[in-house]
C-alpha positions as protocol buffer text, in pm:
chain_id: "A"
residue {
  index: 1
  type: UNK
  ca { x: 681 y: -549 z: 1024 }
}
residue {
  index: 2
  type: UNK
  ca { x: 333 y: -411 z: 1042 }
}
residue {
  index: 3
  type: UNK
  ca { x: 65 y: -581 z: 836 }
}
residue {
  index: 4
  type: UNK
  ca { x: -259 y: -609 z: 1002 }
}
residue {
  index: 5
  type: UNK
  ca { x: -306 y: -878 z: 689 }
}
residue {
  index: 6
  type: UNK
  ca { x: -393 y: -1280 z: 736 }
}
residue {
  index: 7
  type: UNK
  ca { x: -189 y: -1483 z: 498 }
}
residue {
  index: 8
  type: UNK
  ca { x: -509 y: -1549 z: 314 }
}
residue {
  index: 9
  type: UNK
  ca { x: -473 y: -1144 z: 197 }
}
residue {
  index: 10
  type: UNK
  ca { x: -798 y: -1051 z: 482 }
}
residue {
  index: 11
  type: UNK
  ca { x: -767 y: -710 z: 640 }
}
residue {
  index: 12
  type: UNK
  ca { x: -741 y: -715 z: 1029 }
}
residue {
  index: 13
  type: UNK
  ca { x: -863 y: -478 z: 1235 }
}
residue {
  index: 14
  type: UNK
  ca { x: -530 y: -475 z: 1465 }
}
residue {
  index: 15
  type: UNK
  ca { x: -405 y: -166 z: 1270 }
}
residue {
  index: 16
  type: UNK
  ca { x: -305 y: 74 z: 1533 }
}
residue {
  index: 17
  type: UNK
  ca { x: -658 y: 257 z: 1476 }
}
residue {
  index: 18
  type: UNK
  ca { x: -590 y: 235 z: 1105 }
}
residue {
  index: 19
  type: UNK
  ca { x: -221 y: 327 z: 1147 }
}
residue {
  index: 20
  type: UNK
  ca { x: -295 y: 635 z: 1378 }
}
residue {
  index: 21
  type: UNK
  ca { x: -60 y: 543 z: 1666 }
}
residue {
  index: 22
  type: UNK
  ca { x: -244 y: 480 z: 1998 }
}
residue {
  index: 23
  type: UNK
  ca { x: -50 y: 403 z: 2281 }
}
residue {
  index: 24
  type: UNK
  ca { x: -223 y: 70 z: 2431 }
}
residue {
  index: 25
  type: UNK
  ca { x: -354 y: -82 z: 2106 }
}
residue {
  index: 26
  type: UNK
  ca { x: -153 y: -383 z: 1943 }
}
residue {
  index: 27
  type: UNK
  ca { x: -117 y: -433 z: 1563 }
}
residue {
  index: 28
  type: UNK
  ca { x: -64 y: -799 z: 1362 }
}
residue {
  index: 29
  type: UNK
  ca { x: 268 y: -812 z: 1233 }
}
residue {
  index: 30
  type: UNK
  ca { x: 479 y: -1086 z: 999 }
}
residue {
  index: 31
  type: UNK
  ca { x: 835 y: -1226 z: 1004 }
}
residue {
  index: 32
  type: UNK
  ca { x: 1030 y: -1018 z: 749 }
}
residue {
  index: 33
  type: UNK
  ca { x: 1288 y: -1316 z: 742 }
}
residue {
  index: 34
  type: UNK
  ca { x: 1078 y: -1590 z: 597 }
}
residue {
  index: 35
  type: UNK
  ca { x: 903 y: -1655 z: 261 }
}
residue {
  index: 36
  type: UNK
  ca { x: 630 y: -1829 z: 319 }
}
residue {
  index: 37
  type: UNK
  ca { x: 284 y: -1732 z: 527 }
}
residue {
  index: 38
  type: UNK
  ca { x: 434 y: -1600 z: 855 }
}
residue {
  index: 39
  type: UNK
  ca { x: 571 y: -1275 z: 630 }
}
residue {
  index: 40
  type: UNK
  ca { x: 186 y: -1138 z: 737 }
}
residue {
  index: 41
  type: UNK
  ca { x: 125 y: -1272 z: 1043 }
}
residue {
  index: 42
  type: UNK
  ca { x: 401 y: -1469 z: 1201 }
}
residue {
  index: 43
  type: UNK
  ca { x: 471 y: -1315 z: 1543 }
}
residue {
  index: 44
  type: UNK
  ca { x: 266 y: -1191 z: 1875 }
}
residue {
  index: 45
  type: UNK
  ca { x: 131 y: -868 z: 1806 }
}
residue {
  index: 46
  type: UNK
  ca { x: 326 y: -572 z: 1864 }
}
residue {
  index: 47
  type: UNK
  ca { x: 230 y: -268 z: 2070 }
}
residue {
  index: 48
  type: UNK
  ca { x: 164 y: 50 z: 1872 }
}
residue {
  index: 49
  type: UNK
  ca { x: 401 y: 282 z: 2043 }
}
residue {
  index: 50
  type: UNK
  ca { x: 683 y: 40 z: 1908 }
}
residue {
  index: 51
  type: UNK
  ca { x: 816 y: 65 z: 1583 }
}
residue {
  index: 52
  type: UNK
  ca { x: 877 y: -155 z: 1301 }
}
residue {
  index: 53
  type: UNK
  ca { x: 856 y: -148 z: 876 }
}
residue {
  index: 54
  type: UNK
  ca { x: 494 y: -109 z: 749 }
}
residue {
  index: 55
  type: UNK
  ca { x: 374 y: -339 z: 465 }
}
residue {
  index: 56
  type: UNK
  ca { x: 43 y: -209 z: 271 }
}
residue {
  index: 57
  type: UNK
  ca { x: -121 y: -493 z: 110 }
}
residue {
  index: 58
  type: UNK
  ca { x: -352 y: -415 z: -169 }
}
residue {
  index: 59
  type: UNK
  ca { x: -689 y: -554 z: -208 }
}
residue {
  index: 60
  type: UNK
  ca { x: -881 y: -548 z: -559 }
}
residue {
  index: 61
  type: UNK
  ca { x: -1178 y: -423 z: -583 }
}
């Protein structure tokens, strides 16, 4: 799944030009299967012309 999120909560700049597909950028994305830090960013990144879920993480402000 898309999350472009640390496990800390941090934004990431790896967000497919902030979610805009672009064909040769990569996003971060998490393990959907697991419950602990990996749900954000627990696999390689994933090219943007792929698909997969999107998670938005909110950030207070």
């Amino acid at each position: 799944m898309w999350t472009a999120t640390t496990p800390m909560g941090i934004g990431l700049d790896d967000d497919c030009n902030d979610w805009n597909l672009q064909l040769i950028d990569e996003a971060v994305v998490g393990e959907c299967t697991v419950k602990d830090t990996r749900w954000t960013q627990g696999c390689a990144p994933r090219m943007c012309n792929l698909t997969a879920h999107l998670y938005c993480v909110e950030q207070g402000l």
